[in-house]
């Protein structure tokens, strides 16, 4: 099978002479710490983001506090001007609980890629990291040069002839992901796949994702998760371009666990589309949501443009409503309040005056911010979404918008009607 396009990852490392060995090695975070290598140097893809990685989210407050020479006093003064203090995310160690012997064995097994390239549809992509694919697929040297994947069923093959023979017998009505199609707009389609009903498909999807994500830990236990697979549609069928997963029920209000746009499909806006789609489902549930925390640096880079553009667009559309609280924005955008505060800080429009926080945004400033943070295509059309949320007890669900405290304006309106 000829590859119509080839995607490779060009990542620079500061690992001394190891780069000259001719083997594409990837070090774990603990190894990079030992060598003094920056953890951020291991990732380059804008849309290939694992949100479960434990990276610190540093706010301007922490920068001031760490500057020395009366840093704490400067931080307090800085907070009083226009910044809300935020707590740095907890450092997450994915190797917690492993003894030294188990850790050495784990690092020895996972430091070298076992799949060199993966072919999905017409695209052959160079992988970036080790993935624990089934051992039956590995050859004598424990390495697969090219892993051929059926883009409709995600079955794995080690020879192109096997894949061609398999797809020649695949019925036309099977040329799509399993599960329910819940969204269709022009050439984009979204399928909801239950990890309990389609274990093999979801596990294989996780294996593929691990080839491009350094810190992904979900491979086998896919039962508690729902997978949302984004596809491009043509006369041949439905071709996956990316996906995200979420827990069926989250006690802490997470609406997204892991997100990936395949390298061959990046720079098309699909990463932001997946993030936007996760919030559209949260709106359908009448809840507020947030990506799984602690959020990684790359996760923050992916989410911050969505948060800022969505909030600025919302403020421009509701400019005639006058006062607007953080809770009002949260209820109507389904973005969690702490994420709104973080985004407003980054926009520089959250002010602290006489002990009260204000969103200081005049129309001219909002227009300037809208040009700097536009809502980009492709956009999610809520009218094309056909999906019914799982019904839960609203009174017990603290993330339901109906359980949120009303704003001051709502209280005043209710007092007038009474």
mmCIF file of C-alpha atoms in Angstrom:
data_model
loop_
_atom_site.group_PDB
_atom_site.id
_atom_site.type_symbol
_atom_site.label_atom_id
_atom_site.label_comp_id
_atom_site.label_asym_id
_atom_site.label_seq_id
_atom_site.Cartn_x
_atom_site.Cartn_y
_atom_site.Cartn_z
ATOM 1 C CA UNK A 1 0.000 0.000 0.000
ATOM 2 C CA UNK A 2 1.540 3.267 -1.103
ATOM 3 C CA UNK A 3 1.535 6.068 1.428
ATOM 4 C CA UNK A 4 -0.095 9.223 0.079
ATOM 5 C CA UNK A 5 1.570 11.307 2.743
ATOM 6 C CA UNK A 6 4.312 10.819 5.264
ATOM 7 C CA UNK A 7 4.340 12.546 8.622
ATOM 8 C CA UNK A 8 7.434 12.623 10.772
ATOM 9 C CA UNK A 9 8.241 14.155 14.121
ATOM 10 C CA UNK A 10 11.289 16.395 14.325
ATOM 11 C CA UNK A 11 12.105 16.777 18.010
ATOM 12 C CA UNK A 12 15.345 18.169 19.355
ATOM 13 C CA UNK A 13 16.868 16.649 22.500
ATOM 14 C CA UNK A 14 19.778 17.659 24.666
ATOM 15 C CA UNK A 15 20.898 14.134 25.510
ATOM 16 C CA UNK A 16 24.544 14.320 24.492
ATOM 17 C CA UNK A 17 25.910 11.400 22.460
ATOM 18 C CA UNK A 18 22.836 9.162 22.826
ATOM 19 C CA UNK A 19 21.201 10.858 19.847
ATOM 20 C CA UNK A 20 23.939 9.425 17.612
ATOM 21 C CA UNK A 21 23.049 5.793 18.404
ATOM 22 C CA UNK A 22 20.633 5.602 15.464
ATOM 23 C CA UNK A 23 17.759 4.371 17.672
ATOM 24 C CA UNK A 24 14.779 6.650 18.355
ATOM 25 C CA UNK A 25 14.818 6.658 22.121
ATOM 26 C CA UNK A 26 12.349 8.295 24.443
ATOM 27 C CA UNK A 27 13.185 8.804 28.119
ATOM 28 C CA UNK A 28 10.670 8.784 30.926
ATOM 29 C CA UNK A 29 10.166 11.901 32.973
ATOM 30 C CA UNK A 30 12.134 10.518 35.904
ATOM 31 C CA UNK A 31 15.108 9.816 33.604
ATOM 32 C CA UNK A 32 14.936 13.331 32.188
ATOM 33 C CA UNK A 33 14.932 14.764 35.711
ATOM 34 C CA UNK A 34 18.062 12.789 36.527
ATOM 35 C CA UNK A 35 19.797 14.134 33.416
ATOM 36 C CA UNK A 36 18.601 17.694 33.990
ATOM 37 C CA UNK A 37 16.661 17.697 30.731
ATOM 38 C CA UNK A 38 13.534 19.801 30.398
ATOM 39 C CA UNK A 39 10.328 17.742 30.401
ATOM 40 C CA UNK A 40 8.859 20.039 27.778
ATOM 41 C CA UNK A 41 11.476 19.036 25.192
ATOM 42 C CA UNK A 42 9.783 15.676 24.678
ATOM 43 C CA UNK A 43 6.687 17.035 22.960
ATOM 44 C CA UNK A 44 6.143 19.134 19.841
ATOM 45 C CA UNK A 45 2.661 18.389 18.502
ATOM 46 C CA UNK A 46 0.101 21.104 19.182
ATOM 47 C CA UNK A 47 -2.891 18.767 19.103
ATOM 48 C CA UNK A 48 -1.331 15.576 20.492
ATOM 49 C CA UNK A 49 -2.027 16.306 24.143
ATOM 50 C CA UNK A 50 -2.327 14.023 27.154
ATOM 51 C CA UNK A 51 -4.160 15.934 29.831
ATOM 52 C CA UNK A 52 -3.331 13.562 32.649
ATOM 53 C CA UNK A 53 0.333 14.560 32.817
ATOM 54 C CA UNK A 54 1.302 16.350 36.014
ATOM 55 C CA UNK A 55 2.871 19.608 34.951
ATOM 56 C CA UNK A 56 2.865 22.770 37.019
ATOM 57 C CA UNK A 57 0.658 25.581 35.811
ATOM 58 C CA UNK A 58 2.575 28.692 36.795
ATOM 59 C CA UNK A 59 0.673 31.913 37.276
ATOM 60 C CA UNK A 60 2.065 35.452 37.278
ATOM 61 C CA UNK A 61 1.629 35.425 41.052
ATOM 62 C CA UNK A 62 4.030 32.541 41.529
ATOM 63 C CA UNK A 63 6.555 34.256 39.255
ATOM 64 C CA UNK A 64 6.506 37.376 41.429
ATOM 65 C CA UNK A 65 6.639 35.385 44.647
ATOM 66 C CA UNK A 66 9.670 33.444 43.450
ATOM 67 C CA UNK A 67 11.645 36.477 42.323
ATOM 68 C CA UNK A 68 13.306 36.992 45.703
ATOM 69 C CA UNK A 69 14.021 40.218 47.578
ATOM 70 C CA UNK A 70 10.650 40.811 49.216
ATOM 71 C CA UNK A 71 8.913 38.580 46.690
ATOM 72 C CA UNK A 72 5.971 37.815 48.968
ATOM 73 C CA UNK A 73 5.202 41.509 49.467
ATOM 74 C CA UNK A 74 5.472 42.147 45.713
ATOM 75 C CA UNK A 75 3.138 39.228 45.072
ATOM 76 C CA UNK A 76 0.505 40.687 47.397
ATOM 77 C CA UNK A 77 0.769 44.058 45.648
ATOM 78 C CA UNK A 78 0.544 42.375 42.246
ATOM 79 C CA UNK A 79 -2.533 40.408 43.300
ATOM 80 C CA UNK A 80 -4.174 43.611 44.440
ATOM 81 C CA UNK A 81 -3.878 45.073 40.941
ATOM 82 C CA UNK A 82 -5.201 42.566 38.464
ATOM 83 C CA UNK A 83 -4.266 38.987 39.302
ATOM 84 C CA UNK A 84 -6.056 36.208 41.168
ATOM 85 C CA UNK A 85 -3.766 33.890 43.101
ATOM 86 C CA UNK A 86 -3.782 30.349 41.741
ATOM 87 C CA UNK A 87 -2.368 27.202 43.298
ATOM 88 C CA UNK A 88 0.241 25.387 41.170
ATOM 89 C CA UNK A 89 -0.870 21.985 39.977
ATOM 90 C CA UNK A 90 0.417 19.022 41.950
ATOM 91 C CA UNK A 91 3.404 17.267 40.431
ATOM 92 C CA UNK A 92 2.209 13.841 39.270
ATOM 93 C CA UNK A 93 4.595 10.881 39.282
ATOM 94 C CA UNK A 94 3.342 8.177 36.897
ATOM 95 C CA UNK A 95 5.823 5.705 38.472
ATOM 96 C CA UNK A 96 4.519 6.075 42.026
ATOM 97 C CA UNK A 97 4.385 2.731 43.842
ATOM 98 C CA UNK A 98 7.161 1.059 41.803
ATOM 99 C CA UNK A 99 10.246 -0.146 43.657
ATOM 100 C CA UNK A 100 13.703 0.428 42.192
ATOM 101 C CA UNK A 101 13.910 -2.983 40.522
ATOM 102 C CA UNK A 102 10.477 -2.639 38.919
ATOM 103 C CA UNK A 103 11.295 0.909 37.865
ATOM 104 C CA UNK A 104 14.538 -0.164 36.164
ATOM 105 C CA UNK A 105 12.716 -2.959 34.341
ATOM 106 C CA UNK A 106 9.957 -0.571 33.258
ATOM 107 C CA UNK A 107 12.421 2.018 31.963
ATOM 108 C CA UNK A 108 14.470 -0.619 30.131
ATOM 109 C CA UNK A 109 11.373 -1.918 28.322
ATOM 110 C CA UNK A 110 9.797 1.422 27.444
ATOM 111 C CA UNK A 111 12.821 3.588 26.573
ATOM 112 C CA UNK A 112 12.984 2.294 22.981
ATOM 113 C CA UNK A 113 10.120 2.409 20.494
ATOM 114 C CA UNK A 114 8.707 -0.981 19.534
ATOM 115 C CA UNK A 115 6.726 0.344 16.527
ATOM 116 C CA UNK A 116 8.675 2.458 14.067
ATOM 117 C CA UNK A 117 5.794 3.562 11.822
ATOM 118 C CA UNK A 118 2.030 3.162 11.755
ATOM 119 C CA UNK A 119 -0.066 3.270 8.603
ATOM 120 C CA UNK A 120 -3.642 4.486 9.035
ATOM 121 C CA UNK A 121 -5.508 4.788 5.758
ATOM 122 C CA UNK A 122 -3.257 6.467 3.158
ATOM 123 C CA UNK A 123 -1.031 8.057 5.801
ATOM 124 C CA UNK A 124 2.158 6.507 7.139
ATOM 125 C CA UNK A 125 3.239 8.223 10.345
ATOM 126 C CA UNK A 126 6.476 7.897 12.275
ATOM 127 C CA UNK A 127 5.712 7.086 15.897
ATOM 128 C CA UNK A 128 7.214 8.988 18.816
ATOM 129 C CA UNK A 129 6.944 6.718 21.870
ATOM 130 C CA UNK A 130 6.735 3.136 23.067
ATOM 131 C CA UNK A 131 3.297 1.495 23.035
ATOM 132 C CA UNK A 132 2.446 -1.798 24.803
ATOM 133 C CA UNK A 133 0.792 -3.433 21.788
ATOM 134 C CA UNK A 134 0.044 -7.185 22.021
ATOM 135 C CA UNK A 135 3.231 -9.268 21.970
ATOM 136 C CA UNK A 136 1.818 -11.458 19.197
ATOM 137 C CA UNK A 137 2.447 -8.583 16.787
ATOM 138 C CA UNK A 138 6.117 -8.209 17.699
ATOM 139 C CA UNK A 139 8.725 -10.010 15.630
ATOM 140 C CA UNK A 140 11.924 -11.708 16.808
ATOM 141 C CA UNK A 141 13.636 -8.423 17.611
ATOM 142 C CA UNK A 142 10.600 -7.109 19.476
ATOM 143 C CA UNK A 143 10.136 -4.340 16.898
ATOM 144 C CA UNK A 144 7.497 -3.741 14.219
ATOM 145 C CA UNK A 145 8.771 -1.663 11.330
ATOM 146 C CA UNK A 146 5.296 -0.769 10.025
ATOM 147 C CA UNK A 147 2.039 -1.476 11.861
ATOM 148 C CA UNK A 148 -0.880 -1.525 9.420
ATOM 149 C CA UNK A 149 -4.192 -0.437 10.941
ATOM 150 C CA UNK A 150 -7.655 -0.777 9.422
ATOM 151 C CA UNK A 151 -9.053 2.731 9.759
ATOM 152 C CA UNK A 152 -12.632 1.397 10.040
ATOM 153 C CA UNK A 153 -12.206 -1.291 12.716
ATOM 154 C CA UNK A 154 -8.714 -0.404 14.087
ATOM 155 C CA UNK A 155 -7.583 -4.021 13.732
ATOM 156 C CA UNK A 156 -3.786 -4.424 13.644
ATOM 157 C CA UNK A 157 -1.784 -6.177 10.924
ATOM 158 C CA UNK A 158 1.949 -6.615 10.337
ATOM 159 C CA UNK A 159 1.702 -7.029 6.541
ATOM 160 C CA UNK A 160 -0.057 -4.827 4.016
ATOM 161 C CA UNK A 161 -1.388 -7.888 2.157
ATOM 162 C CA UNK A 162 -3.290 -8.946 5.280
ATOM 163 C CA UNK A 163 -4.873 -5.507 5.597
ATOM 164 C CA UNK A 164 -5.894 -5.386 1.920
ATOM 165 C CA UNK A 165 -7.435 -8.844 2.074
ATOM 166 C CA UNK A 166 -9.302 -7.959 5.273
ATOM 167 C CA UNK A 167 -10.684 -4.698 3.901
ATOM 168 C CA UNK A 168 -11.732 -6.337 0.622
ATOM 169 C CA UNK A 169 -14.123 -8.519 2.598
ATOM 170 C CA UNK A 170 -15.382 -5.680 4.808
ATOM 171 C CA UNK A 171 -19.035 -4.783 4.000
ATOM 172 C CA UNK A 172 -19.797 -1.204 2.988
ATOM 173 C CA UNK A 173 -22.002 -0.677 6.042
ATOM 174 C CA UNK A 174 -19.059 -1.522 8.337
ATOM 175 C CA UNK A 175 -16.820 1.276 7.089
ATOM 176 C CA UNK A 176 -17.291 3.451 10.166
ATOM 177 C CA UNK A 177 -16.411 3.313 13.882
ATOM 178 C CA UNK A 178 -18.665 1.171 16.071
ATOM 179 C CA UNK A 179 -21.166 2.893 18.327
ATOM 180 C CA UNK A 180 -23.614 5.683 17.578
ATOM 181 C CA UNK A 181 -23.148 8.565 15.180
ATOM 182 C CA UNK A 182 -24.202 11.595 17.216
ATOM 183 C CA UNK A 183 -23.032 14.443 14.965
ATOM 184 C CA UNK A 184 -22.858 15.052 11.225
ATOM 185 C CA UNK A 185 -22.128 18.368 9.548
ATOM 186 C CA UNK A 186 -20.875 18.425 5.960
ATOM 187 C CA UNK A 187 -17.838 16.135 5.847
ATOM 188 C CA UNK A 188 -17.341 15.836 9.624
ATOM 189 C CA UNK A 189 -18.913 13.146 11.754
ATOM 190 C CA UNK A 190 -18.618 12.166 15.418
ATOM 191 C CA UNK A 191 -19.194 8.697 16.863
ATOM 192 C CA UNK A 192 -19.741 7.847 20.520
ATOM 193 C CA UNK A 193 -18.152 4.502 21.380
ATOM 194 C CA UNK A 194 -18.758 2.824 24.742
ATOM 195 C CA UNK A 195 -15.597 1.231 26.128
ATOM 196 C CA UNK A 196 -17.674 -1.512 27.773
ATOM 197 C CA UNK A 197 -19.391 -2.533 24.526
ATOM 198 C CA UNK A 198 -16.387 -2.158 22.191
ATOM 199 C CA UNK A 199 -13.361 -3.112 24.287
ATOM 200 C CA UNK A 200 -11.059 -4.198 21.457
ATOM 201 C CA UNK A 201 -11.708 -1.089 19.359
ATOM 202 C CA UNK A 202 -11.147 1.246 22.314
ATOM 203 C CA UNK A 203 -8.048 -0.596 23.524
ATOM 204 C CA UNK A 204 -6.524 -0.436 20.045
ATOM 205 C CA UNK A 205 -7.346 3.279 19.908
ATOM 206 C CA UNK A 206 -5.444 3.721 23.174
ATOM 207 C CA UNK A 207 -2.475 1.734 21.807
ATOM 208 C CA UNK A 208 -2.316 4.076 18.811
ATOM 209 C CA UNK A 209 -2.622 7.145 21.043
ATOM 210 C CA UNK A 210 0.251 5.923 23.230
ATOM 211 C CA UNK A 211 2.527 5.980 20.177
ATOM 212 C CA UNK A 212 2.178 9.787 20.139
ATOM 213 C CA UNK A 213 1.635 10.578 23.835
ATOM 214 C CA UNK A 214 4.444 10.259 26.350
ATOM 215 C CA UNK A 215 2.377 9.945 29.528
ATOM 216 C CA UNK A 216 -0.722 7.964 28.704
ATOM 217 C CA UNK A 217 -1.632 5.203 31.163
ATOM 218 C CA UNK A 218 -5.054 3.911 30.012
ATOM 219 C CA UNK A 219 -4.746 0.780 27.882
ATOM 220 C CA UNK A 220 -6.841 -2.078 29.225
ATOM 221 C CA UNK A 221 -9.498 -0.762 31.595
ATOM 222 C CA UNK A 222 -11.626 1.082 29.044
ATOM 223 C CA UNK A 223 -15.000 0.045 30.500
ATOM 224 C CA UNK A 224 -15.621 3.265 32.543
ATOM 225 C CA UNK A 225 -14.923 5.514 29.543
ATOM 226 C CA UNK A 226 -16.708 6.852 26.502
ATOM 227 C CA UNK A 227 -14.679 7.536 23.367
ATOM 228 C CA UNK A 228 -15.675 10.215 20.864
ATOM 229 C CA UNK A 229 -14.091 9.552 17.455
ATOM 230 C CA UNK A 230 -14.021 12.402 14.916
ATOM 231 C CA UNK A 231 -14.139 11.298 11.269
ATOM 232 C CA UNK A 232 -13.896 12.811 7.817
ATOM 233 C CA UNK A 233 -16.595 11.401 5.533
ATOM 234 C CA UNK A 234 -16.282 10.589 1.826
ATOM 235 C CA UNK A 235 -17.629 7.999 -0.613
ATOM 236 C CA UNK A 236 -15.256 5.328 0.771
ATOM 237 C CA UNK A 237 -16.462 5.637 4.355
ATOM 238 C CA UNK A 238 -15.599 7.332 7.630
ATOM 239 C CA UNK A 239 -11.904 8.093 8.212
ATOM 240 C CA UNK A 240 -10.845 8.856 11.831
ATOM 241 C CA UNK A 241 -8.791 12.010 12.347
ATOM 242 C CA UNK A 242 -8.746 12.228 16.143
ATOM 243 C CA UNK A 243 -10.589 11.392 19.324
ATOM 244 C CA UNK A 244 -11.087 12.257 22.951
ATOM 245 C CA UNK A 245 -12.220 10.177 25.907
ATOM 246 C CA UNK A 246 -14.165 10.987 29.050
ATOM 247 C CA UNK A 247 -15.383 9.153 32.107
ATOM 248 C CA UNK A 248 -19.007 8.067 32.038
ATOM 249 C CA UNK A 249 -19.422 9.730 35.405
ATOM 250 C CA UNK A 250 -16.836 11.977 37.029
ATOM 251 C CA UNK A 251 -17.007 12.866 40.704
ATOM 252 C CA UNK A 252 -14.931 16.004 40.082
ATOM 253 C CA UNK A 253 -16.648 17.311 36.962
ATOM 254 C CA UNK A 254 -14.118 16.291 34.300
ATOM 255 C CA UNK A 255 -15.557 16.289 30.775
ATOM 256 C CA UNK A 256 -12.370 15.141 29.010
ATOM 257 C CA UNK A 257 -9.615 12.718 30.003
ATOM 258 C CA UNK A 258 -7.378 12.356 26.939
ATOM 259 C CA UNK A 259 -7.360 14.021 23.526
ATOM 260 C CA UNK A 260 -5.380 13.325 20.374
ATOM 261 C CA UNK A 261 -5.402 14.507 16.780
ATOM 262 C CA UNK A 262 -3.471 12.109 14.573
ATOM 263 C CA UNK A 263 -0.253 13.745 13.289
ATOM 264 C CA UNK A 264 -1.372 13.385 9.670
ATOM 265 C CA UNK A 265 -4.464 15.497 10.427
ATOM 266 C CA UNK A 266 -2.987 18.286 12.533
ATOM 267 C CA UNK A 267 -3.085 22.015 11.723
ATOM 268 C CA UNK A 268 -6.689 21.670 10.580
ATOM 269 C CA UNK A 269 -8.377 22.898 13.765
ATOM 270 C CA UNK A 270 -9.548 19.446 14.813
ATOM 271 C CA UNK A 271 -7.990 19.707 18.276
ATOM 272 C CA UNK A 272 -10.024 22.793 19.140
ATOM 273 C CA UNK A 273 -13.088 21.185 17.524
ATOM 274 C CA UNK A 274 -12.786 18.204 19.886
ATOM 275 C CA UNK A 275 -12.444 20.515 22.895
ATOM 276 C CA UNK A 276 -15.459 22.546 21.772
ATOM 277 C CA UNK A 277 -17.454 19.357 21.234
ATOM 278 C CA UNK A 278 -16.729 18.198 24.790
ATOM 279 C CA UNK A 279 -18.239 21.432 26.113
ATOM 280 C CA UNK A 280 -21.276 21.112 23.830
ATOM 281 C CA UNK A 281 -22.022 17.752 25.430
ATOM 282 C CA UNK A 282 -21.555 19.345 28.850
ATOM 283 C CA UNK A 283 -24.117 22.002 27.880
ATOM 284 C CA UNK A 284 -26.523 19.237 26.863
ATOM 285 C CA UNK A 285 -26.022 17.712 30.297
ATOM 286 C CA UNK A 286 -26.716 21.144 31.821
ATOM 287 C CA UNK A 287 -23.478 20.982 33.763
ATOM 288 C CA UNK A 288 -20.134 22.748 33.983
ATOM 289 C CA UNK A 289 -16.993 20.828 33.108
ATOM 290 C CA UNK A 290 -13.225 20.928 32.925
ATOM 291 C CA UNK A 291 -10.404 18.809 31.469
ATOM 292 C CA UNK A 292 -8.807 16.273 33.763
ATOM 293 C CA UNK A 293 -6.440 17.891 36.266
ATOM 294 C CA UNK A 294 -3.574 18.414 36.818
ATOM 295 C CA UNK A 295 -3.366 19.696 33.263
ATOM 296 C CA UNK A 296 -0.082 19.431 31.389
ATOM 297 C CA UNK A 297 1.732 22.324 29.738
ATOM 298 C CA UNK A 298 0.623 21.143 26.301
ATOM 299 C CA UNK A 299 -2.892 20.644 27.602
ATOM 300 C CA UNK A 300 -2.937 24.226 28.821
ATOM 301 C CA UNK A 301 -1.660 25.431 25.444
ATOM 302 C CA UNK A 302 -4.526 23.605 23.750
ATOM 303 C CA UNK A 303 -7.255 24.740 26.136
ATOM 304 C CA UNK A 304 -6.285 28.359 26.775
ATOM 305 C CA UNK A 305 -7.054 29.526 23.191
ATOM 306 C CA UNK A 306 -10.478 27.894 23.409
ATOM 307 C CA UNK A 307 -11.256 29.406 26.804
ATOM 308 C CA UNK A 308 -10.128 32.906 25.878
ATOM 309 C CA UNK A 309 -11.865 33.001 22.486
ATOM 310 C CA UNK A 310 -15.099 31.556 23.903
ATOM 311 C CA UNK A 311 -15.205 33.962 26.852
ATOM 312 C CA UNK A 312 -14.383 37.026 24.727
ATOM 313 C CA UNK A 313 -17.034 36.039 22.178
ATOM 314 C CA UNK A 314 -19.577 35.527 24.965
ATOM 315 C CA UNK A 315 -18.812 38.902 26.570
ATOM 316 C CA UNK A 316 -19.186 40.674 23.215
ATOM 317 C CA UNK A 317 -22.557 39.030 22.582
ATOM 318 C CA UNK A 318 -23.839 39.885 26.077
ATOM 319 C CA UNK A 319 -22.403 43.399 26.210
ATOM 320 C CA UNK A 320 -25.864 44.934 26.441
ATOM 321 C CA UNK A 321 -26.740 42.935 29.578
ATOM 322 C CA UNK A 322 -24.618 45.143 31.808
ATOM 323 C CA UNK A 323 -23.304 43.322 34.884
ATOM 324 C CA UNK A 324 -22.052 39.791 34.477
ATOM 325 C CA UNK A 325 -20.659 37.505 37.175
ATOM 326 C CA UNK A 326 -18.188 34.642 36.863
ATOM 327 C CA UNK A 327 -21.016 32.251 37.705
ATOM 328 C CA UNK A 328 -23.168 33.707 34.917
ATOM 329 C CA UNK A 329 -20.392 33.044 32.401
ATOM 330 C CA UNK A 330 -19.866 29.550 33.805
ATOM 331 C CA UNK A 331 -23.537 28.615 33.548
ATOM 332 C CA UNK A 332 -23.887 29.764 29.966
ATOM 333 C CA UNK A 333 -20.585 28.471 28.579
ATOM 334 C CA UNK A 334 -20.304 25.339 30.795
ATOM 335 C CA UNK A 335 -16.681 26.279 31.520
ATOM 336 C CA UNK A 336 -15.745 25.725 35.164
ATOM 337 C CA UNK A 337 -15.362 28.918 37.196
ATOM 338 C CA UNK A 338 -11.693 28.342 38.057
ATOM 339 C CA UNK A 339 -10.876 27.969 34.352
ATOM 340 C CA UNK A 340 -12.746 31.197 33.589
ATOM 341 C CA UNK A 341 -10.734 33.030 36.259
ATOM 342 C CA UNK A 342 -7.510 31.661 34.798
ATOM 343 C CA UNK A 343 -8.481 32.734 31.272
ATOM 344 C CA UNK A 344 -9.565 36.207 32.407
ATOM 345 C CA UNK A 345 -6.195 36.566 34.131
ATOM 346 C CA UNK A 346 -4.417 35.722 30.908
ATOM 347 C CA UNK A 347 -6.558 38.252 29.046
ATOM 348 C CA UNK A 348 -5.706 40.883 31.676
ATOM 349 C CA UNK A 349 -9.299 42.018 32.227
ATOM 350 C CA UNK A 350 -9.867 40.739 35.766
ATOM 351 C CA UNK A 351 -9.414 43.584 38.267
ATOM 352 C CA UNK A 352 -9.423 43.658 42.091
ATOM 353 C CA UNK A 353 -10.931 46.858 43.495
ATOM 354 C CA UNK A 354 -11.849 47.442 47.158
ATOM 355 C CA UNK A 355 -11.925 43.733 47.928
ATOM 356 C CA UNK A 356 -14.147 42.845 44.948
ATOM 357 C CA UNK A 357 -13.169 41.311 41.619
ATOM 358 C CA UNK A 358 -14.435 42.995 38.457
ATOM 359 C CA UNK A 359 -14.270 42.099 34.777
ATOM 360 C CA UNK A 360 -13.049 45.383 33.300
ATOM 361 C CA UNK A 361 -13.768 45.067 29.590
ATOM 362 C CA UNK A 362 -15.074 47.940 27.510
ATOM 363 C CA UNK A 363 -16.435 47.337 24.027
ATOM 364 C CA UNK A 364 -13.319 48.616 22.268
ATOM 365 C CA UNK A 365 -11.108 46.342 24.371
ATOM 366 C CA UNK A 366 -13.345 43.342 23.685
ATOM 367 C CA UNK A 367 -13.160 44.036 19.946
ATOM 368 C CA UNK A 368 -9.375 44.118 20.123
ATOM 369 C CA UNK A 369 -9.306 40.878 22.126
ATOM 370 C CA UNK A 370 -11.697 39.253 19.638
ATOM 371 C CA UNK A 371 -9.252 39.981 16.819
ATOM 372 C CA UNK A 372 -6.407 38.547 18.884
ATOM 373 C CA UNK A 373 -8.389 35.513 20.110
ATOM 374 C CA UNK A 374 -10.846 34.624 17.313
ATOM 375 C CA UNK A 375 -13.235 31.676 17.291
ATOM 376 C CA UNK A 376 -11.731 29.586 14.513
ATOM 377 C CA UNK A 377 -13.184 27.095 12.074
ATOM 378 C CA UNK A 378 -14.330 24.368 12.060
ATOM 379 C CA UNK A 379 -17.014 25.212 14.600
ATOM 380 C CA UNK A 380 -19.418 22.831 16.289
ATOM 381 C CA UNK A 381 -23.024 23.380 15.164
ATOM 382 C CA UNK A 382 -25.235 22.447 18.152
ATOM 383 C CA UNK A 383 -28.245 21.956 15.853
ATOM 384 C CA UNK A 384 -26.434 19.021 14.195
ATOM 385 C CA UNK A 385 -25.845 17.271 17.515
ATOM 386 C CA UNK A 386 -28.258 14.428 18.261
ATOM 387 C CA UNK A 387 -27.439 13.137 21.705
ATOM 388 C CA UNK A 388 -29.270 12.540 24.972
ATOM 389 C CA UNK A 389 -27.297 12.704 28.234
ATOM 390 C CA UNK A 390 -27.428 10.089 30.925
ATOM 391 C CA UNK A 391 -29.964 11.258 33.512
ATOM 392 C CA UNK A 392 -28.633 11.708 37.041
ATOM 393 C CA UNK A 393 -30.005 13.123 40.265
ATOM 394 C CA UNK A 394 -29.666 16.883 39.730
ATOM 395 C CA UNK A 395 -29.893 17.671 43.429
ATOM 396 C CA UNK A 396 -26.898 15.444 44.188
ATOM 397 C CA UNK A 397 -24.838 16.515 41.178
ATOM 398 C CA UNK A 398 -22.839 19.531 42.332
ATOM 399 C CA UNK A 399 -21.687 20.242 38.782
ATOM 400 C CA UNK A 400 -25.221 20.733 37.441
ATOM 401 C CA UNK A 401 -25.914 24.361 36.561
ATOM 402 C CA UNK A 402 -29.177 24.052 38.503
ATOM 403 C CA UNK A 403 -27.219 23.441 41.702
ATOM 404 C CA UNK A 404 -25.100 26.586 41.276
ATOM 405 C CA UNK A 405 -25.805 29.586 43.437
ATOM 406 C CA UNK A 406 -27.762 32.297 41.620
ATOM 407 C CA UNK A 407 -26.017 35.547 40.794
ATOM 408 C CA UNK A 408 -26.773 38.805 42.589
ATOM 409 C CA UNK A 409 -28.839 39.978 39.615
ATOM 410 C CA UNK A 410 -30.994 36.815 39.753
ATOM 411 C CA UNK A 411 -31.556 37.322 43.477
ATOM 412 C CA UNK A 412 -32.610 40.929 42.901
ATOM 413 C CA UNK A 413 -34.978 39.909 40.104
ATOM 414 C CA UNK A 414 -36.554 37.211 42.257
ATOM 415 C CA UNK A 415 -36.960 39.701 45.118
ATOM 416 C CA UNK A 416 -38.780 42.130 42.789
ATOM 417 C CA UNK A 417 -41.178 39.466 41.524
ATOM 418 C CA UNK A 418 -42.030 38.392 45.029
#
